[in-house]
Short mmCIF file of C-alpha atoms and ligand atoms in Angstrom, two decimals:
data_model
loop_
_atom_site.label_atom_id
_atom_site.label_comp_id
_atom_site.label_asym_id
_atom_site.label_seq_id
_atom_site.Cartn_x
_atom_site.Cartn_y
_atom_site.Cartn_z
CA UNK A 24 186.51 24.01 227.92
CA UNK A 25 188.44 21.34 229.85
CA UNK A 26 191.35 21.06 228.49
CA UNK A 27 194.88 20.06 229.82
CA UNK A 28 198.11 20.73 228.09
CA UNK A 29 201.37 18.08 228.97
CA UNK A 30 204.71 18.84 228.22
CA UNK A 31 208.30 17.79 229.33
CA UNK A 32 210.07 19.92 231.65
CA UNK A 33 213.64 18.82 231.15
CA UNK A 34 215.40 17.59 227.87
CA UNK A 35 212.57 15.12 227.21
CA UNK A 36 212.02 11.50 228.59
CA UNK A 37 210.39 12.44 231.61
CA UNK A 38 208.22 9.77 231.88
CA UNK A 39 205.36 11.75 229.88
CA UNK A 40 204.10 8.18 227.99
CA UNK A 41 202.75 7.18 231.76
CA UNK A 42 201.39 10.76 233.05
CA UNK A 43 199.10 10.91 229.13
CA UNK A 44 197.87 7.22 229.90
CA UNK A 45 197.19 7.99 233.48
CA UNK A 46 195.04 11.23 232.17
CA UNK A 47 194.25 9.84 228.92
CA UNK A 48 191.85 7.79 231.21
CA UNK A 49 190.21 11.00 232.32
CA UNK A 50 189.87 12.76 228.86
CA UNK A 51 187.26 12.23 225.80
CA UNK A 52 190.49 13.62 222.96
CA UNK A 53 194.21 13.16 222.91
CA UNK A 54 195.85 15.00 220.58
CA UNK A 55 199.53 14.78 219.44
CA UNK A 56 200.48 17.93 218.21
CA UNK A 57 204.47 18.74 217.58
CA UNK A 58 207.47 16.46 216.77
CA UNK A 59 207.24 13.40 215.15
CA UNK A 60 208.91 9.80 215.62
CA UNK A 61 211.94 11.52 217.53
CA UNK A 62 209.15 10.86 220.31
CA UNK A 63 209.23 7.36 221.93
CA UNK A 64 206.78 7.09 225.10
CA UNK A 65 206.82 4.01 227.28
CA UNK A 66 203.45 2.75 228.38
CA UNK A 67 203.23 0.01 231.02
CA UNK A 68 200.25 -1.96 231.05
CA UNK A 69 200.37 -5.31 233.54
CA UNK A 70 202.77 -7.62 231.59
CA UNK A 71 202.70 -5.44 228.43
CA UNK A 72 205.07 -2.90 227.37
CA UNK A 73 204.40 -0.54 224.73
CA UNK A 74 206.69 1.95 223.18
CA UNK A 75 204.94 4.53 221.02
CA UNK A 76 206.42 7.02 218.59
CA UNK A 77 203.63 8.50 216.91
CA UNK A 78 199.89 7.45 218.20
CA UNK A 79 198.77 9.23 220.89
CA UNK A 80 198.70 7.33 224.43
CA UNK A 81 195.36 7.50 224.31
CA UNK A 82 194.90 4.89 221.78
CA UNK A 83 194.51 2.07 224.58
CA UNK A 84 190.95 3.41 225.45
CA UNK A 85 189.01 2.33 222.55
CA UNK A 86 186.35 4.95 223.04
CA UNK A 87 188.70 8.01 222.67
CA UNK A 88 189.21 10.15 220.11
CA UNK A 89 193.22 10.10 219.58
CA UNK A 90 194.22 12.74 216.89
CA UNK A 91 198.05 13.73 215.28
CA UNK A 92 197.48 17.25 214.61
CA UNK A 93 199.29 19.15 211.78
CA UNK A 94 202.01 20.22 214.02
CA UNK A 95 203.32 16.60 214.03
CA UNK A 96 206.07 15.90 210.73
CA UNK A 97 204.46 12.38 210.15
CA UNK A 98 206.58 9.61 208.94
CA UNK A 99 203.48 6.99 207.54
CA UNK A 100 206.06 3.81 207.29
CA UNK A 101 206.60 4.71 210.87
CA UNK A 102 203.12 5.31 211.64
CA UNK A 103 201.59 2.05 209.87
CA UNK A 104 204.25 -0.12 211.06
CA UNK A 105 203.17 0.79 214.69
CA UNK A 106 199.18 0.71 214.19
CA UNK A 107 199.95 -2.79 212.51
CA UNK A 108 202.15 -3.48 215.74
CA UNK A 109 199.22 -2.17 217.78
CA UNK A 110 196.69 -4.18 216.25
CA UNK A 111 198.51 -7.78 216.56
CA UNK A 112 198.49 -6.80 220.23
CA UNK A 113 194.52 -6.43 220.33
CA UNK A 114 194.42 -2.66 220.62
CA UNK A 115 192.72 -1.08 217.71
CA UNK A 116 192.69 2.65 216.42
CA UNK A 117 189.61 2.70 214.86
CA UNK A 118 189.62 6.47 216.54
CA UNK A 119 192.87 7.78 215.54
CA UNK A 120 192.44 10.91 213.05
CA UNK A 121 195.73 11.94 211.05
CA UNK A 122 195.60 15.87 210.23
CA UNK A 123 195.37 16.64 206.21
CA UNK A 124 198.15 19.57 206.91
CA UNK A 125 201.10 17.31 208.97
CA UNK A 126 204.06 17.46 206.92
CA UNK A 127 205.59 13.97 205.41
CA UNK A 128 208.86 12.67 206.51
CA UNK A 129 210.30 11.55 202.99
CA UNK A 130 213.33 9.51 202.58
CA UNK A 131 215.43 12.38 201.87
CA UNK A 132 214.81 14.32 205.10
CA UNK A 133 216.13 10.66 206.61
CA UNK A 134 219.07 10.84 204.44
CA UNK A 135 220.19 14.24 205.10
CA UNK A 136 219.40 14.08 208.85
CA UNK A 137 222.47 11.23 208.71
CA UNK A 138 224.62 13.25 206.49
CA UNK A 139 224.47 16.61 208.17
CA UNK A 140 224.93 15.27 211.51
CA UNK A 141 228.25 13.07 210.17
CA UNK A 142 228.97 16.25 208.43
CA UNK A 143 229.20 17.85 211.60
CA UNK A 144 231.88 16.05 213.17
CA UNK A 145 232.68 17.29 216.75
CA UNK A 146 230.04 19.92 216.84
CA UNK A 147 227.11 17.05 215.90
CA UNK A 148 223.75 17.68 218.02
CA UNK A 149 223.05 13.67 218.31
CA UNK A 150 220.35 13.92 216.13
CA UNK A 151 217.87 10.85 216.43
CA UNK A 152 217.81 10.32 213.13
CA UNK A 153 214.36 10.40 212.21
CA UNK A 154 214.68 13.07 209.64
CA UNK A 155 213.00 16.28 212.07
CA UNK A 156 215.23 18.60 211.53
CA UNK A 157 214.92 18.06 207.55
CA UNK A 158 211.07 18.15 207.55
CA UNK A 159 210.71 21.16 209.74
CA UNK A 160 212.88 22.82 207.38
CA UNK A 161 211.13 22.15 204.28
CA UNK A 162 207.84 23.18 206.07
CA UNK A 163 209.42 26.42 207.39
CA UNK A 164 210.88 26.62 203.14
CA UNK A 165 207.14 26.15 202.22
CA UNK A 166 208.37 23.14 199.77
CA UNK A 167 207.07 20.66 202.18
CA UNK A 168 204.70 17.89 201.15
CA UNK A 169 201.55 17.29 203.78
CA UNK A 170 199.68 14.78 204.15
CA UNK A 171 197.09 15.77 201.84
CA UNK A 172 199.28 15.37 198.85
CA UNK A 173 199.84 11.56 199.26
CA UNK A 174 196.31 11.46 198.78
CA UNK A 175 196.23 13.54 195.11
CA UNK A 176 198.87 11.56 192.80
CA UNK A 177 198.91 14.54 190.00
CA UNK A 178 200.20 16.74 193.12
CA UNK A 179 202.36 14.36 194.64
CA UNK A 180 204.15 13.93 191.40
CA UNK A 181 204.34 17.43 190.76
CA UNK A 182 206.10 18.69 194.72
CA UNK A 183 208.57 15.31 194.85
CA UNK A 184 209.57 16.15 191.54
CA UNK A 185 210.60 19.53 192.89
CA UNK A 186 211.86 18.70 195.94
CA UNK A 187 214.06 15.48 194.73
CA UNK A 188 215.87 18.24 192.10
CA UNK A 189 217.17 20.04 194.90
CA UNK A 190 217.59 17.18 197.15
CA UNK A 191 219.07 14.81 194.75
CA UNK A 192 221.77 17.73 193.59
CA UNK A 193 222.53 18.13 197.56
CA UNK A 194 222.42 14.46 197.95
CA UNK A 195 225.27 14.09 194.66
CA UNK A 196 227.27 17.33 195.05
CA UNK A 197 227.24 17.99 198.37
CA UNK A 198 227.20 14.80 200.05
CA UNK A 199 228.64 12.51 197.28
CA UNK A 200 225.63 10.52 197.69
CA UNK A 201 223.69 8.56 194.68
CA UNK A 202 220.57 10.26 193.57
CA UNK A 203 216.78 8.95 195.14
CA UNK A 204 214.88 7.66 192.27
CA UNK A 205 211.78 9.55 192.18
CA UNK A 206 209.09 6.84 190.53
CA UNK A 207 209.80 4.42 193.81
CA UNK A 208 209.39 6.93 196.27
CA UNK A 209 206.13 8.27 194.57
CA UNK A 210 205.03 4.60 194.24
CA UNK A 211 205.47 3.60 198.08
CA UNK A 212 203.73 7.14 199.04
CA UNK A 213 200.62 6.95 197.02
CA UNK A 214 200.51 3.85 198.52
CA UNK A 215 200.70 4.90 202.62
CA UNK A 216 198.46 7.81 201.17
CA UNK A 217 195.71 4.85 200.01
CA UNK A 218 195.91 3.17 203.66
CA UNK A 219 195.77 6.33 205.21
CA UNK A 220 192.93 8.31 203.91
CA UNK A 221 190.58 6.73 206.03
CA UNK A 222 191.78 8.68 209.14
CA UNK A 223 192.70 12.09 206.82
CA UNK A 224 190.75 14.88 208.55
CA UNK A 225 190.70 18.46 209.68
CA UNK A 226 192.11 17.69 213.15
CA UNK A 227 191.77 21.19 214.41
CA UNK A 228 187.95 21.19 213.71
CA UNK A 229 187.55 17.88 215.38
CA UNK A 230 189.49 19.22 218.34
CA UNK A 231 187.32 22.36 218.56
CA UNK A 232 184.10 21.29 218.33
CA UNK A 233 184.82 18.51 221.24
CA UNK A 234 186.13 20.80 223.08
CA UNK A 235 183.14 23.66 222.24
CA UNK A 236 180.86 20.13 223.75
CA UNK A 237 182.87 20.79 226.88
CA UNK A 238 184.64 17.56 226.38
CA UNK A 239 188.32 17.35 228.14
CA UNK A 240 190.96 17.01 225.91
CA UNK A 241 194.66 16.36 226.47
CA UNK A 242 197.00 17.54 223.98
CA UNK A 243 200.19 15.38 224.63
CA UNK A 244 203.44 16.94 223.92
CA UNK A 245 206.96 15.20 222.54
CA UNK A 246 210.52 15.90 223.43
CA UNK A 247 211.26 18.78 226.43
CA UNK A 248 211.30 22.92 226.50
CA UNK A 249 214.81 22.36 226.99
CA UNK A 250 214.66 21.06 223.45
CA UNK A 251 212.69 23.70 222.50
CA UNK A 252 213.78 25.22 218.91
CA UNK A 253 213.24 28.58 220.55
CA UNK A 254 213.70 28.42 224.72
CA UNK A 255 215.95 25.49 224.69
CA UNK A 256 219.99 25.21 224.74
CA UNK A 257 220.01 25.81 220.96
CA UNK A 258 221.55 24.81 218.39
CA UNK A 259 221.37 21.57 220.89
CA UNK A 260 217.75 21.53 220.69
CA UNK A 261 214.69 19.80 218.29
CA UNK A 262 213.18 21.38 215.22
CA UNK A 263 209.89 21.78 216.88
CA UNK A 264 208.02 23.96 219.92
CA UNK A 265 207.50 21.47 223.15
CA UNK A 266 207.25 24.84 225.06
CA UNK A 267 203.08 24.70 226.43
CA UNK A 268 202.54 27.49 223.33
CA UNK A 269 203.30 24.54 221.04
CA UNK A 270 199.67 22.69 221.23
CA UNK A 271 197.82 25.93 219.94
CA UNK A 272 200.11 26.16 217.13
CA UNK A 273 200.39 22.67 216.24
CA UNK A 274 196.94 21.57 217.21
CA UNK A 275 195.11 24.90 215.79
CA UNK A 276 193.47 25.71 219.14
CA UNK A 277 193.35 29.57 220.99
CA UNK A 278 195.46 29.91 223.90
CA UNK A 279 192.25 30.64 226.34
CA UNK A 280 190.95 27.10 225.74
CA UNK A 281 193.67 25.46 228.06
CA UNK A 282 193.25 25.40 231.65
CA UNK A 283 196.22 23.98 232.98
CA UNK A 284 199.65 22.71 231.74
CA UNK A 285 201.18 19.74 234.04
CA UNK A 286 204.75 19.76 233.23
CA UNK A 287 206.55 16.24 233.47
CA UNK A 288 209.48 16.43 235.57
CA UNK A 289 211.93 13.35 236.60
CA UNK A 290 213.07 13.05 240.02
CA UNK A 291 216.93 13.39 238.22
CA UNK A 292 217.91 14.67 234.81
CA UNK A 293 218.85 13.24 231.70
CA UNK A 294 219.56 14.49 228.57
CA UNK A 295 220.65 12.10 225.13
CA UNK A 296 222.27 14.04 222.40
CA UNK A 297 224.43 16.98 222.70
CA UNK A 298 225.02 20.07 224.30
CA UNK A 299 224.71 21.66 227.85
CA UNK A 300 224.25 19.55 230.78
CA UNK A 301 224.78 21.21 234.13
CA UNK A 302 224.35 18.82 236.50
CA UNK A 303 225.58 15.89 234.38
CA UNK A 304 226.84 13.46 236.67
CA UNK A 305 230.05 11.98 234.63
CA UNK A 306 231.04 8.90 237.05
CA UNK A 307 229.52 6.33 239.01
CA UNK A 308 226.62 8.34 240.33
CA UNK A 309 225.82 8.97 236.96
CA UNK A 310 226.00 5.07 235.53
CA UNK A 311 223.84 4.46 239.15
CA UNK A 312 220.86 6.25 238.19
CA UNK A 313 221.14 5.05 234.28
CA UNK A 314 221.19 1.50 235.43
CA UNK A 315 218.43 2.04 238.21
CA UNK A 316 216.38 4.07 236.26
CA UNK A 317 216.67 2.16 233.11
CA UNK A 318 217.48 5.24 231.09
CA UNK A 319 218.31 3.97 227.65
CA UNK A 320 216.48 5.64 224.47
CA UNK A 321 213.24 4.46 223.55
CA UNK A 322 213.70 5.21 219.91
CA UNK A 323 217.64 5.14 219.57
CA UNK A 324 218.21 2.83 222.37
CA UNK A 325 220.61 5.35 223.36
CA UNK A 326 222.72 5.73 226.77
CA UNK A 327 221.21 8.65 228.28
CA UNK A 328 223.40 11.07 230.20
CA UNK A 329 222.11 10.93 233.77
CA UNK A 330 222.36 13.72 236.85
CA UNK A 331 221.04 15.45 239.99
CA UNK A 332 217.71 17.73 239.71
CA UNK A 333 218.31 20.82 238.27
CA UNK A 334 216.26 23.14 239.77
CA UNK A 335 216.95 25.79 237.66
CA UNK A 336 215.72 24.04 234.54
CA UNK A 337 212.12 23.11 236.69
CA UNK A 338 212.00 26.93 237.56
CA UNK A 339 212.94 27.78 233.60
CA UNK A 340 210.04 25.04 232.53
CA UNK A 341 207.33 26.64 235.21
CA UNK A 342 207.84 29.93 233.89
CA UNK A 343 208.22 29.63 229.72
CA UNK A 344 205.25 27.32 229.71
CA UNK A 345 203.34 28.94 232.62
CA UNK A 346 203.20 25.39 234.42
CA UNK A 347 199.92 24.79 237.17
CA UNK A 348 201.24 21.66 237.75
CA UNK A 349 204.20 19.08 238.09
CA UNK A 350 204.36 15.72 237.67
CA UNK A 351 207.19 14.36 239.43
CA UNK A 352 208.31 11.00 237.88
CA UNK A 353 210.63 8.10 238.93
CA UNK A 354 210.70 8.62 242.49
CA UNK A 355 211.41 5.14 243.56
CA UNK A 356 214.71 4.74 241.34
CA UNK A 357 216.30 7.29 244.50
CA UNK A 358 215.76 4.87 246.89
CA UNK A 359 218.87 3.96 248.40
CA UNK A 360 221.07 6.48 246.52
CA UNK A 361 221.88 8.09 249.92
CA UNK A 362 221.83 11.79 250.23
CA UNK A 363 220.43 13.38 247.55
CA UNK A 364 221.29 16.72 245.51
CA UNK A 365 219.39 19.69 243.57
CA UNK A 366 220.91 22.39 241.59
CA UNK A 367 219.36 25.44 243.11
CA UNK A 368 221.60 28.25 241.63
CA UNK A 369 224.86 28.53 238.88
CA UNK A 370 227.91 29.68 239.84
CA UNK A 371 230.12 32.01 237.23
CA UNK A 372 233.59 32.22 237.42
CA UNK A 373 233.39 35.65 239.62
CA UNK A 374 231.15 33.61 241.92
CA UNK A 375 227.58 35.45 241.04
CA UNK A 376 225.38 32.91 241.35
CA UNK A 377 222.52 32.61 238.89
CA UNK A 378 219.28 31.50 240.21
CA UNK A 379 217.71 31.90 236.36
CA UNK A 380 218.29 30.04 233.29
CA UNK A 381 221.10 32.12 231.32
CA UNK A 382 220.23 32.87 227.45
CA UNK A 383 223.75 33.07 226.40
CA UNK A 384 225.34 29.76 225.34
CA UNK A 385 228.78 31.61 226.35
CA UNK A 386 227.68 31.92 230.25
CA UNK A 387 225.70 28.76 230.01
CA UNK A 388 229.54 27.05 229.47
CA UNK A 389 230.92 28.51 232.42
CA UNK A 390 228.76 28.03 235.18
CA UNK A 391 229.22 25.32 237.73
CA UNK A 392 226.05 23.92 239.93
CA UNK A 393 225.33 25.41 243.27
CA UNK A 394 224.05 21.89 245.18
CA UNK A 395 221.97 21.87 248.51
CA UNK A 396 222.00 18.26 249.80
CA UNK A 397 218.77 17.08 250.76
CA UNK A 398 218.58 13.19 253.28
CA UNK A 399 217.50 10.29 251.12
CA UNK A 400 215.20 7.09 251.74
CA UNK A 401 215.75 3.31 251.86
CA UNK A 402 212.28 2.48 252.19
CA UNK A 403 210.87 0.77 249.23
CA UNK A 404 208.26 3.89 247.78
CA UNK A 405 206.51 1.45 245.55
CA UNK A 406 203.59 0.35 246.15
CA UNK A 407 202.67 3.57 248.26
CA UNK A 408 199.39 5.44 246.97
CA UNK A 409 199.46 7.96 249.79
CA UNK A 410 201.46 10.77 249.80
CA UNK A 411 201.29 11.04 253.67
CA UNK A 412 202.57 7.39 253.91
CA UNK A 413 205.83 8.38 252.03
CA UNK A 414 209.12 8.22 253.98
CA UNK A 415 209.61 11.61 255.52
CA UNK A 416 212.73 12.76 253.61
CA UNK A 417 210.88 11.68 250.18
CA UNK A 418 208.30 14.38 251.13
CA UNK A 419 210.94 16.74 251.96
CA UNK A 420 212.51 16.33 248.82
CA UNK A 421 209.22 16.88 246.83
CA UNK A 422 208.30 19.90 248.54
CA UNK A 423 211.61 21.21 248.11
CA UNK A 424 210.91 20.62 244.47
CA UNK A 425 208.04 22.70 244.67
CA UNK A 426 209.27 25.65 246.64
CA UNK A 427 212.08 25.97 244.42
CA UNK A 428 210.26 25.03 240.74
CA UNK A 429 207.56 27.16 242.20
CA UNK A 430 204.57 25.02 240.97
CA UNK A 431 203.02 22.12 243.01
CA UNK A 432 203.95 18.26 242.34
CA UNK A 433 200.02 17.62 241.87
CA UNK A 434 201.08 13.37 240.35
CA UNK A 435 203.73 12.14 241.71
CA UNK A 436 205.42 8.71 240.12
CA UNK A 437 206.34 5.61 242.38
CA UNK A 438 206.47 2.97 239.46
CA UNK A 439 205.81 2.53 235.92
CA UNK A 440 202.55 1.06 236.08
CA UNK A 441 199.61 3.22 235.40
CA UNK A 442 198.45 2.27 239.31
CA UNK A 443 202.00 3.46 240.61
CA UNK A 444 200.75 7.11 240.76
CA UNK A 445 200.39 9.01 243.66
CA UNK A 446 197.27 12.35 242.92
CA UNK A 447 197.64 15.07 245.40
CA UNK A 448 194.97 16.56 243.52
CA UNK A 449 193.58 17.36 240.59
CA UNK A 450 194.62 18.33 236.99
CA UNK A 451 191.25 18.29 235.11
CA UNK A 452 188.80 20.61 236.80
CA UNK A 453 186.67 17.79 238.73
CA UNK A 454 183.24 17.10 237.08
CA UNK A 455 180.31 18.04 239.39
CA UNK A 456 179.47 15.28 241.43
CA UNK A 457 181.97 13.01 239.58
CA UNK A 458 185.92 13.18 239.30
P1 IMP B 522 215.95 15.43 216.55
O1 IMP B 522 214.67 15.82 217.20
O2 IMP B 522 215.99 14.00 216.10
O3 IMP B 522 216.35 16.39 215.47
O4 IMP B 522 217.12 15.53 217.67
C1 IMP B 522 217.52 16.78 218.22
C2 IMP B 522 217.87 16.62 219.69
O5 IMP B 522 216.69 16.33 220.43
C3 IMP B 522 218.82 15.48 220.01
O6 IMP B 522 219.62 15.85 221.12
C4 IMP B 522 217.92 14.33 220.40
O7 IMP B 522 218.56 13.40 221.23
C5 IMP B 522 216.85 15.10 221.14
N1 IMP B 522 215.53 14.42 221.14
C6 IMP B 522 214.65 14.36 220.14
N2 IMP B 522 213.55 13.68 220.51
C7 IMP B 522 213.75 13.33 221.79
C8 IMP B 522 212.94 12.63 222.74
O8 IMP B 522 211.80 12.22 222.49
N3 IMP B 522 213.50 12.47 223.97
C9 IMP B 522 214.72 12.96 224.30
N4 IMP B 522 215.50 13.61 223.45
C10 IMP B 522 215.01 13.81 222.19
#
């Protein structure tokens, strides 16, 4: 059972959009399986850019099975607004399969998500908006609607009614908000129900009986495990479970049927939203690496916050989601930065230095970053393929990464092009006489 299981290993935007296309190529299924349109994944293909919230990256090979398992929340204006995008591009998704059991992002999950982050003031998490946190909630409540509802109008009727007399008297007492009317919002669901059904499956049998054919599938993770609801830097964190453990509960597939988990790792950190940030570099350094590295939301259009590797956080990543593999993204944007940092330890007040990742948001807020310099590069990494042909301090600075993450950087990024990848080996199991 080949399968391969990719997750962020920082506070999301790793560059995970170009590591699933690069694999995507060498899998049968991709499978989306937590978060929702929070997610925004870059794709770079020649001229083309594509920015993807919801389909999996797959979708570009028209013979692969893409599937958004029931771990997703599912927005449909969202999602048919970018298959619609996708299609006047010449990419179809004829083979993208939408699980019966995701949950719906309604309007009021939208709504709230606004309110209760202005509502927050100061202590706001930075939210993207998308209504997550909302949906999650009403799942976790067990008043959520699913995807199967928008396709039985007697049901639909019956849970919105419920669920809009409890939102619409938070909405109006609460939040001094007009009420939702309920006969629109039925209306305009029944109706992304109708264009939906089509795709309306049981994703987790799909996923199990390719994989019981021994086909490789690639279950695609959104967000970061530092934005994990339960290993992140909560209450700073998403609603949902990027951590590796995520694809078996979201996707519906056993733990033994994964063989490896490449976490995505950026040469540098960034983090948009809220909360802790260790190596957050505050000044000029910090504006460098945004402008170099482009780092601006792809679904808020954000600033990010930019700063050195944390090595830490890799080390963290490696050992909640039991990583076999790194991919080590953006190399190229630290060419010319001169010499280069990683956080290898924190520092507490007393000066014990932490080599772990603290649980307690109280410690977490008084460590400062223990750095060891590493040499940079000026040579232009680009259009090397070989990892032997890199500039000698870039390999020093990757094996570094390794030692001190404690998993080895098997893809290693020079580029955003799918081509711009260096393999140092491989991530599926190669096929016997073949890949
Ligand atoms: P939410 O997922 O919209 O509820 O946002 C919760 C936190 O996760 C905020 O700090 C967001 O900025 C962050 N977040 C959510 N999705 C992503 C992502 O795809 N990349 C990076 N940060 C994200």
């Amino acid at each position: 059972m080949p399968a391969v299981v990719l997750i962020g290993a920082q506070w999301g935007d790793e560059g995970k959009g170009k590591i699933t296309d690069f694999l995507a190529e060498k899998s049968q299924v991709v499978v989306r399986y937590q978060g929702g349109s929070n997610a925004g994944h870059t794709i770079v293909l020649g001229p083309e850019v594509y920015k993807l919230h919801l389909v999996p990256s797959g979708i570009f090979y028209p013979e692969k099975l893409c599937l958004i398992a029931g771990g997703v929340v599912l927005d449909p204006a969202v999602l048919l607004a970018e298959l619609a995008s996708l299609r006047l591009r010449g990419v179809s998704a004829a083979n993208l399969r939408v699980s019966t059991n995701a949950h719906v992002i309604m309007p009021y999950h939208r709504l709230l998500d606004e309110l209760e982050e202005n509502a927050r003031g100061a202590a706001r998490i930075g939210t993207t908006g998308r209504g997550i946190g909302p949906a999650y909630r009403d799942k976790i409540n067990r008043s959520g609607i699913r995807v199967q509802d928008l396709l039985e109008p007697d049901l639909l009727s019956a849970k919105l009614d419920e669920n809009l007399a409890e939102k619409n008297a938070l909405l109006t007492k609460i939040y001094g908000h007009d009420p939702l009317p309920a006969e629109a919002i039925r209306r305009e669901y029944l109706e992304y129900g109708a264009r939906l059904a089509p795709s309306v499956t049981d994703t987790a049998l799909l996923v199990n009986e390719r994989l019981a054919r021994g086909e490789r599938v690639l279950f695609e993770g959104a967000q970061g495990i530092m934005l994990d609801l339960d290993h992140g830097t909560y209450p700073f964190v998403t609603s949902s479970n990027p951590v590796a453990g995520g694809a078996c509960t979201g996707a519906g597939v056993g733990p033994l049927c994964i063989d490896s988990v490449v976490g995505v790792l950026k040469a540098y950190t960034t983090r948009v939203g809220s909360g802790p940030f260790p190596t957050e570099l505050a000044g000029e350094k910090g504006d460098l690496l945004r402008q170099r590295g482009g780092e601006y939301g792809t679904t808020t259009g954000r600033a990010r916050r930019c700063g050195w590797l944390d090595a830490v956080v890799a080390r963290y990543a490696v050992r909640i989601s039991g990583l076999s593999h790194l991919a080590l993204m953006k190399l190229d944007v630290l060419t010319g930065f001169g010499p280069l940092k990683i956080c290898t330890g924190y520092r507490l007040p007393d000066g014990t230095i932490l080599t772990e990742f603290p649980q307690s948001a109280r410690v977490l807020s008084q460590i400062t970053p223990v750095y060891e310099e590493l040499a940079g590069w000026d040579e232009d990494v680009s259009g090397i393929r070989d990892f032997d042909r890199l500039p000698a301090t870039a390999r020093a600075y990757v094996r570094r990464v390794e030692e001190l993450a404690g998993a080895p950087v098997t893809l290693l990024a020079v580029g955003p092009e799918r081509e711009q990848t260096i393999a140092r080996g491989h991530v599926f199991a190669p096929e016997p006489g073949g890949q």
